[in-house]
mmCIF file of C-alpha atoms in Angstrom:
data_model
loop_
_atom_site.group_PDB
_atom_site.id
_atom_site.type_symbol
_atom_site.label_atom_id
_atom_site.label_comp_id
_atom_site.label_asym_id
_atom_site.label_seq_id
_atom_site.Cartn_x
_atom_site.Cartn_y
_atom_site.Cartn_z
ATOM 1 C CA UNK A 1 -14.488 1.278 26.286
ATOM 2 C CA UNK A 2 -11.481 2.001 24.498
ATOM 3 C CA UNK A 3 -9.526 -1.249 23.920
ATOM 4 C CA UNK A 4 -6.701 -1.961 25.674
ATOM 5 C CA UNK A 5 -5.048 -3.909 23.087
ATOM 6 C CA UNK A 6 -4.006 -0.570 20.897
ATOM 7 C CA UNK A 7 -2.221 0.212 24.073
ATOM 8 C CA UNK A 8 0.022 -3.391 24.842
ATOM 9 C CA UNK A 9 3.380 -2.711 25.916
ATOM 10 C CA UNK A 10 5.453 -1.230 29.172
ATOM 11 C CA UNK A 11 3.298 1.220 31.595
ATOM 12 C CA UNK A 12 6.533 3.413 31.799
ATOM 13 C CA UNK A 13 6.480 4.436 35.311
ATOM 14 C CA UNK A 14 8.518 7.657 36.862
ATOM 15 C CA UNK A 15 9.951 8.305 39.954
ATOM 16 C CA UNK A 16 12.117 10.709 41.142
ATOM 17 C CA UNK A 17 15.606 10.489 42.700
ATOM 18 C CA UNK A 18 14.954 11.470 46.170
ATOM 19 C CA UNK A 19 11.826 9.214 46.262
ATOM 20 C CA UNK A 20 14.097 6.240 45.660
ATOM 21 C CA UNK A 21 16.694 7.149 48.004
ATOM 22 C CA UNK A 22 16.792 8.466 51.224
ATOM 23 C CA UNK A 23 18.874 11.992 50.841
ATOM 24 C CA UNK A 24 18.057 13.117 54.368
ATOM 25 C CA UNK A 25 19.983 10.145 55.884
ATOM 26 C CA UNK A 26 23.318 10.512 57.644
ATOM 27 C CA UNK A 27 24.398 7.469 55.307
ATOM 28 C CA UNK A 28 24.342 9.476 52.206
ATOM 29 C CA UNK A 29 28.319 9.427 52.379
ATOM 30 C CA UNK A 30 28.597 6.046 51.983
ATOM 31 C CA UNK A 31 29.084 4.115 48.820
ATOM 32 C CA UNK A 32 25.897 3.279 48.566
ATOM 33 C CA UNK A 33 22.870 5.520 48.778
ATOM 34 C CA UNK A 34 20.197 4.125 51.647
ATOM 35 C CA UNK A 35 16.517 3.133 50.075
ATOM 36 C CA UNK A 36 13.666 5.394 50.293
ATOM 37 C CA UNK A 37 9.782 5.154 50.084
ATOM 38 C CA UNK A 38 9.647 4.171 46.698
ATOM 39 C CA UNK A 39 11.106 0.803 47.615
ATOM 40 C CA UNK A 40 8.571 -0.894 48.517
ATOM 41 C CA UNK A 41 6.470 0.228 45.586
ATOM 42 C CA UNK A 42 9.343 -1.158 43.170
ATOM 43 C CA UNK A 43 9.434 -4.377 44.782
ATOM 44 C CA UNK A 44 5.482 -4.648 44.226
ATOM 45 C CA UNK A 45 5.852 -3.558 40.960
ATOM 46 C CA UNK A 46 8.520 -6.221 40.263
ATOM 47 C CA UNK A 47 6.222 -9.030 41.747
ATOM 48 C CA UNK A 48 3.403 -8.204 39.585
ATOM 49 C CA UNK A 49 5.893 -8.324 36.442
ATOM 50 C CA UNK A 50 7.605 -11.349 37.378
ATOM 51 C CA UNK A 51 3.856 -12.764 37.773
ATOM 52 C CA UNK A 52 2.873 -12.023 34.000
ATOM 53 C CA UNK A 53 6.265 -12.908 32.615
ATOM 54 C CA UNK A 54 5.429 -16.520 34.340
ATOM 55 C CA UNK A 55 2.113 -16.914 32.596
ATOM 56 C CA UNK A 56 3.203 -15.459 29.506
ATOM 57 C CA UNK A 57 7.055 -15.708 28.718
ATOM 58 C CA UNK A 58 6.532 -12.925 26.391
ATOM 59 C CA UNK A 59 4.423 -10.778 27.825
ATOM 60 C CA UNK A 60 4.924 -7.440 27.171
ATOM 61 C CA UNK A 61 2.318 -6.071 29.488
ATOM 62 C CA UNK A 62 4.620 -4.533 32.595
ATOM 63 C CA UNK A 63 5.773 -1.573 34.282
ATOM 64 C CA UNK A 64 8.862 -0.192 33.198
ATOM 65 C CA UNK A 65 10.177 2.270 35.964
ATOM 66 C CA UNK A 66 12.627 5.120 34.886
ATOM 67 C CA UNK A 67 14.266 7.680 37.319
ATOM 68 C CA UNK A 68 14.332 10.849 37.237
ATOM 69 C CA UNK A 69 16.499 13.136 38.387
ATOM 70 C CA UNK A 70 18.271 16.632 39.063
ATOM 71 C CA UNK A 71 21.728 17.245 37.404
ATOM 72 C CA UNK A 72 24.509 16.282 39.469
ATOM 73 C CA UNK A 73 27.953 15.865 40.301
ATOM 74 C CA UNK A 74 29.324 12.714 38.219
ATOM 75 C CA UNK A 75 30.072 11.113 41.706
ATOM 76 C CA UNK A 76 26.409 11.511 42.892
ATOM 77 C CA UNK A 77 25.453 9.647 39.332
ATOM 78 C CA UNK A 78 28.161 6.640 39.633
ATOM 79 C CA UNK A 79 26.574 6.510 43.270
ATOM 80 C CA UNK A 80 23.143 6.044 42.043
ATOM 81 C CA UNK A 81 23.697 3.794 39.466
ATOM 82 C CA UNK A 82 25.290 1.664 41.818
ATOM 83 C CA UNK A 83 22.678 1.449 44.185
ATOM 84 C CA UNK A 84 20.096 1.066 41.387
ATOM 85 C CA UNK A 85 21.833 -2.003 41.206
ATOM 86 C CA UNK A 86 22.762 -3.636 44.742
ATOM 87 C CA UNK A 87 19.570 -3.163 45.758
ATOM 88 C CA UNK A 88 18.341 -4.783 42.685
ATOM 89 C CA UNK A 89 16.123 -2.328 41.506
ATOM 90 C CA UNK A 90 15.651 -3.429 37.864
ATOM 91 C CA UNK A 91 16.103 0.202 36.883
ATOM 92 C CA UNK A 92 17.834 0.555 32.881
ATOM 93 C CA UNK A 93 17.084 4.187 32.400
ATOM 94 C CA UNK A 94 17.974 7.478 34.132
ATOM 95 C CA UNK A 95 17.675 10.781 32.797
ATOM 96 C CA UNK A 96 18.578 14.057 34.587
ATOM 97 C CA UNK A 97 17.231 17.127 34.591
ATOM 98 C CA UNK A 98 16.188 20.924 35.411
ATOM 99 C CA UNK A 99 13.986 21.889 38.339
ATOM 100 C CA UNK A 100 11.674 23.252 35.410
ATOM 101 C CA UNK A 101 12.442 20.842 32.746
ATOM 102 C CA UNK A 102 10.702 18.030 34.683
ATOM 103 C CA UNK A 103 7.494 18.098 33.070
ATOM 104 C CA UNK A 104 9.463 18.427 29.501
ATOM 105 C CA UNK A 105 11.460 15.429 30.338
ATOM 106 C CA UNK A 106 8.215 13.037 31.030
ATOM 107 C CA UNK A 107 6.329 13.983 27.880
ATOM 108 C CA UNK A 108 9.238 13.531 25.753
ATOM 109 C CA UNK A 109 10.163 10.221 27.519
ATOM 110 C CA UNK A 110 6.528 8.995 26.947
ATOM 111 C CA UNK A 111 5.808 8.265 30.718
ATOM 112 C CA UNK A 112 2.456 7.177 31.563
ATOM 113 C CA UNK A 113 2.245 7.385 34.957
ATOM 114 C CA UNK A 114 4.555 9.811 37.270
ATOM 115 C CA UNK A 115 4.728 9.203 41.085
ATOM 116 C CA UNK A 116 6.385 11.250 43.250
ATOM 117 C CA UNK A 117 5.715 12.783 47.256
ATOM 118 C CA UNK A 118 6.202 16.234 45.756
ATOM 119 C CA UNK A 119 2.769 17.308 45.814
ATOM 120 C CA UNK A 120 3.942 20.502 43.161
ATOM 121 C CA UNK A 121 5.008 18.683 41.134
ATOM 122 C CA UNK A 122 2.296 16.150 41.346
ATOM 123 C CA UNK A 123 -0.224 19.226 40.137
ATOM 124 C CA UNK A 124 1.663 20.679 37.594
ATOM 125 C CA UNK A 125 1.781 17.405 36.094
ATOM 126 C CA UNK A 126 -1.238 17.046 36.583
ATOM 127 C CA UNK A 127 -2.532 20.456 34.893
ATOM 128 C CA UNK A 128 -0.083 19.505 31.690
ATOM 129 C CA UNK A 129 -2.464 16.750 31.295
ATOM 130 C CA UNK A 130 -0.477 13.601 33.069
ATOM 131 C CA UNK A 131 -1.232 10.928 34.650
ATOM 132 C CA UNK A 132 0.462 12.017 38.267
ATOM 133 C CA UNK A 133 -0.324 10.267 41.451
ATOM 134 C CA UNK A 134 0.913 10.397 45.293
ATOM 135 C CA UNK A 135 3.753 7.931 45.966
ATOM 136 C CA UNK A 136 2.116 6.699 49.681
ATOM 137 C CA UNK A 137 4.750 5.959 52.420
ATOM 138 C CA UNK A 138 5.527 2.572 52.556
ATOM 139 C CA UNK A 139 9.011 2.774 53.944
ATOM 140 C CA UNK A 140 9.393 0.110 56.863
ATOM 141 C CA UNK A 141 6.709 -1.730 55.470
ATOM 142 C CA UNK A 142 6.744 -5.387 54.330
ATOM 143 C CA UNK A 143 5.196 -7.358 52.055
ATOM 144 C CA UNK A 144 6.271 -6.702 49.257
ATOM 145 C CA UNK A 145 4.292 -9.328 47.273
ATOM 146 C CA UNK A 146 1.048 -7.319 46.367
ATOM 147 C CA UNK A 147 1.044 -4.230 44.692
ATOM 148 C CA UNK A 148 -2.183 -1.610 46.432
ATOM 149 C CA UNK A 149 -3.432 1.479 44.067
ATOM 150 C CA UNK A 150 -6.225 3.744 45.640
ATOM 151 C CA UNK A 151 -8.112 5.671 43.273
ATOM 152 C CA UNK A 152 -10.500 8.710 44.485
ATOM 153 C CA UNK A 153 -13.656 8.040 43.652
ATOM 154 C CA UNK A 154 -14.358 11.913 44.130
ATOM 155 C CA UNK A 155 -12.417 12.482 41.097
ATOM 156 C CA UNK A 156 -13.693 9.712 39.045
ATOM 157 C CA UNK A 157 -17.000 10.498 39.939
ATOM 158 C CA UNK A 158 -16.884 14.014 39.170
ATOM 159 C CA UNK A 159 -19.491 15.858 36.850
ATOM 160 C CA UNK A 160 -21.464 19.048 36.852
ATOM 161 C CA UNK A 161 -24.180 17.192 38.996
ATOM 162 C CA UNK A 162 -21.339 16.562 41.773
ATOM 163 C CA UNK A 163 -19.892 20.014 41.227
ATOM 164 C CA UNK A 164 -22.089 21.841 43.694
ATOM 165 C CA UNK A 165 -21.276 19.803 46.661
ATOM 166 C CA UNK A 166 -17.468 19.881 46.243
ATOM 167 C CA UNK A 167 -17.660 23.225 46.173
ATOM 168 C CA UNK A 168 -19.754 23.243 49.405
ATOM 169 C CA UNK A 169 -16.790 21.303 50.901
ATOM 170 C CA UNK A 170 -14.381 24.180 49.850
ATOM 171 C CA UNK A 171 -12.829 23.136 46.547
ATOM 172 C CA UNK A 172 -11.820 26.508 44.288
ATOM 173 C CA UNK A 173 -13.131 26.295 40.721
ATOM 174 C CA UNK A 174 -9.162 26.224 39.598
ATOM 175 C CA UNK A 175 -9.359 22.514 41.539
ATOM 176 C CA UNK A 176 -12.440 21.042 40.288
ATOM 177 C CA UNK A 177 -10.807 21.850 36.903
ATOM 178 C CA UNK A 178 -8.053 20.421 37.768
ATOM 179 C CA UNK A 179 -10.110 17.476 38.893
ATOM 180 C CA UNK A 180 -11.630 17.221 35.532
ATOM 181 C CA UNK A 181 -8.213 17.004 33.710
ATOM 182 C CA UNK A 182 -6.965 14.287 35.874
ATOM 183 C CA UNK A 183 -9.680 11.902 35.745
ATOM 184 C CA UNK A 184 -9.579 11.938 31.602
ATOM 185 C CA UNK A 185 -5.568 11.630 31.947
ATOM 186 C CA UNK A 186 -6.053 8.937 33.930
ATOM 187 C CA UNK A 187 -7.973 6.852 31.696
ATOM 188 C CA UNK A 188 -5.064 4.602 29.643
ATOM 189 C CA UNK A 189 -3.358 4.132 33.109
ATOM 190 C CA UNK A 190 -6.802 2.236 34.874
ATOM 191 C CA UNK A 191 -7.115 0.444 31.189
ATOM 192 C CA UNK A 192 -3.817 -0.881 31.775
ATOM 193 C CA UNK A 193 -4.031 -1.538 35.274
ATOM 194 C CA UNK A 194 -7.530 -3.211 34.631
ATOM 195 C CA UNK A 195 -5.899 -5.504 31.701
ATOM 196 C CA UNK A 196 -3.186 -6.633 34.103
ATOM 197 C CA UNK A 197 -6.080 -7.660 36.740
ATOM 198 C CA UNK A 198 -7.558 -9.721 34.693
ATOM 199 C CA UNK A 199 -4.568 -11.952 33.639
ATOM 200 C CA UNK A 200 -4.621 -12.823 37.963
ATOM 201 C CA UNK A 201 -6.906 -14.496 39.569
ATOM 202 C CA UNK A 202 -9.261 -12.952 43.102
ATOM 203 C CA UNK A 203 -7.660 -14.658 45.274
ATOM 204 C CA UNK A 204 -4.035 -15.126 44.972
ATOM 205 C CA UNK A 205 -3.133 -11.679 42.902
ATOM 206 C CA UNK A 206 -0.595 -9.384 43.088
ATOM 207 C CA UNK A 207 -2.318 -6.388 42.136
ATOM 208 C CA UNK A 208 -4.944 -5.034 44.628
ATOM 209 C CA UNK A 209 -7.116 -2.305 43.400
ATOM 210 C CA UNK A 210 -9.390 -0.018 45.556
ATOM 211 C CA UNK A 211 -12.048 3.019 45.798
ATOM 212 C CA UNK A 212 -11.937 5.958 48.222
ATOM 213 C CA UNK A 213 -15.171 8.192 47.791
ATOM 214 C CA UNK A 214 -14.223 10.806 50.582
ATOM 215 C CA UNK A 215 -16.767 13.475 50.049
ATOM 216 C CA UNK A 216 -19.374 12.339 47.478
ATOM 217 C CA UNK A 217 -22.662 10.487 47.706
ATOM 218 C CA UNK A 218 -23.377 7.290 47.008
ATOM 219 C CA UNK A 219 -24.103 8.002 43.822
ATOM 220 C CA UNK A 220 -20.464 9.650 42.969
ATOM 221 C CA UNK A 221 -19.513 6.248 44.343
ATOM 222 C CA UNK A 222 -21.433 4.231 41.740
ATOM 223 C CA UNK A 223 -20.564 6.478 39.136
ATOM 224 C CA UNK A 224 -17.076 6.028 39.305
ATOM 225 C CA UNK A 225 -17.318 2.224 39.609
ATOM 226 C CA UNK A 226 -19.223 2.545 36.277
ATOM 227 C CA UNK A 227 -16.678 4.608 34.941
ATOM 228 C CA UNK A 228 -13.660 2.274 35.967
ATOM 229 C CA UNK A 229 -15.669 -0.526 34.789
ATOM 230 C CA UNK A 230 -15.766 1.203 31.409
ATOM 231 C CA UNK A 231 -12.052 1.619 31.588
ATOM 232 C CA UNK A 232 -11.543 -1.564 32.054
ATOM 233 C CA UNK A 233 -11.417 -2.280 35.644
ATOM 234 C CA UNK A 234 -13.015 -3.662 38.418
ATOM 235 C CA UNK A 235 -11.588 -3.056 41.676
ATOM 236 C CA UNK A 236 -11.298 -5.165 44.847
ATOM 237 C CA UNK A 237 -12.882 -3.006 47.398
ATOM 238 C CA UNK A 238 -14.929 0.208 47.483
ATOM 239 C CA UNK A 239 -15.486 2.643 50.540
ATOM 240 C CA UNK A 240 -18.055 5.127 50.486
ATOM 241 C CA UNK A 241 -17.033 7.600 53.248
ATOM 242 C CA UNK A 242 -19.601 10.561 53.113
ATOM 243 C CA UNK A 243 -16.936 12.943 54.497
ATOM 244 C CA UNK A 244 -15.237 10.567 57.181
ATOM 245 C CA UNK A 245 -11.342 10.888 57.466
ATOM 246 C CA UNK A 246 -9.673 8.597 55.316
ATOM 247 C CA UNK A 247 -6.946 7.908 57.558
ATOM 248 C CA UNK A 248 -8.252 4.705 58.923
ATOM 249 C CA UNK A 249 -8.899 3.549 55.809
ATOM 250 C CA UNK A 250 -5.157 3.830 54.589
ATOM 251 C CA UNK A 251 -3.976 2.310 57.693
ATOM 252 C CA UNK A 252 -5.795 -0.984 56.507
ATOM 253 C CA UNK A 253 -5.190 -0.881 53.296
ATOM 254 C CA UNK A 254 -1.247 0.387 53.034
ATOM 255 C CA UNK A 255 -1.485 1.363 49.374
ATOM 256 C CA UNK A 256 1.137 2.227 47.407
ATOM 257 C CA UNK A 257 0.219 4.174 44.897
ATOM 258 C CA UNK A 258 -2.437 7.047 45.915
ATOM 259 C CA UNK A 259 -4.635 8.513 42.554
ATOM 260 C CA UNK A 260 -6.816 11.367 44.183
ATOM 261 C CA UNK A 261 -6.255 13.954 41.296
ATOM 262 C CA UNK A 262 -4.843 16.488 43.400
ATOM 263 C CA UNK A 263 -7.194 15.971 46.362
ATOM 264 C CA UNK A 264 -4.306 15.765 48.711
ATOM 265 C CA UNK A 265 -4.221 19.233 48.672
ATOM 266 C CA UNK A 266 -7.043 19.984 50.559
ATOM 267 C CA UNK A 267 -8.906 18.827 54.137
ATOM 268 C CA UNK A 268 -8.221 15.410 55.273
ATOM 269 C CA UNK A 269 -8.188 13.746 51.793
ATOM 270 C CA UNK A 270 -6.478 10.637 51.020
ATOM 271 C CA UNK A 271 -2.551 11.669 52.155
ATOM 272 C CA UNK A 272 0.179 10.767 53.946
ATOM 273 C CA UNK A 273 0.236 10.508 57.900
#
């Protein structure tokens, strides 16, 4: 396993603008902009930080989340920055862009992991080689004490042995390349994850890890475990679903964070409902 330690420091985060807030409300002319889906998730995150900080007052070990966002009106930026911080968001940096600058802007800005509902922009991150996930809807939600990441074990899994049956379940050869790419671009973001879930404890951590193997066999199931393992991490719970809907699954489980390497694309995979 590659060790984490070369890797110490912030897991800068991403999330867009319109994840953070909610443009489509009728309160947008307000002072201050309403929250969005990625609320929740930034709450979570802030637990888990707040968590390390307390066991180590210098920890360094974190996420660091950074917004992104489309060029604007100087009134549209004054308004976000002041809602960044009335809602107490803990968010330092914001950096505007292009429609097609985005990918640009989180290479250059170092970003590790990039969430986001946009499931375009999700692949093309993806395909640039980045670790991209689904931002899951948690709006409403509460609880915002334990952070809940789903990785696909379908993805993890993958190999040329697993190939044939993903393709029996419809997946193009342009997606199981894709899968390919993700699961390697994914690999310093579960050896981060999987260092921060071993400072807490089973029972009383914020952090709650989990395994969705939609399509493949038991065997894809065990391979990614051994895979994540050799990452770094051990997750809390694995399902093995052998081409069930995943829907009841992610009714339980509420995650946050989604990691299906472009899965959502196709069938009933791991999405939103």
């Amino acid at each position: 396993m590659e060790d984490t330690k070369d890797h110490i420091g912030p897991l800068i985060t991403a999330l867009q603008y319109n994840d953070i807030f909610d443009l489509d409300s009728t309160q947008t002319d307000t002072e201050l902009l309403p929250v969005g889906i990625a609320f929740s998730f930034i709450k979570a995150v802030q637990s888990v930080n707040q968590r390390l900080v307390n066991q180590i007052s210098t920890e360094s070990l974190g996420f660091e989340v950074i917004l992104i966002a489309r060029e604007g009106s100087e009134v549209t930026k004054e308004k976000m920055v002041k809602s960044v911080n009335h809602y107490g968001l803990g968010i330092s940096k914001f950096y505007f862009c292009k429609n097609e600058e985005l990918i640009k802007t989180l290479q250059s800005h170092k970003v590790k992991l990039f969430l986001s509902t946009n499931r375009d922009d999700i692949d093309k991150a993806l395909q640039a080689g980045l670790a991209a996930a689904l931002l899951y809807d948690q709006l409403g939600q509460h609880g915002f004490d334990k952070l809940k990441v789903i990785f696909s074990g379908d993805v993890i899994g993958f190999s040329e042995d697993s190939r044939d049956s993903l393709t029996d379940f419809g997946f193009s050869e342009t997606q199981l390349k894709t899968f390919k790419t993700a699961k390697m671009c994914m690999k310093e973001f579960v050896s981060l994850i999987g260092e921060m879930r071993r400072r807490f404890g089973r029972e009383d951590s914020p952090l709650c890890t989990c395994l969705i193997t939609a399509w493949g066999s038991r065997d894809v199931s065990t391979s990614a475990l051994k895979t994540l393992r050799e990452w770094g991490l051990d997750v809390d719970e694995a399902f093995c679903l052998a081409g069930a809907p995943c829907s009841p699954i992610l009714a339980v489980v509420k995650p946050h964070i989604l990691w299906d390497g472009g899965l959502h694309n196709a069938g009933d995979t791991p999405a939103q409902s």
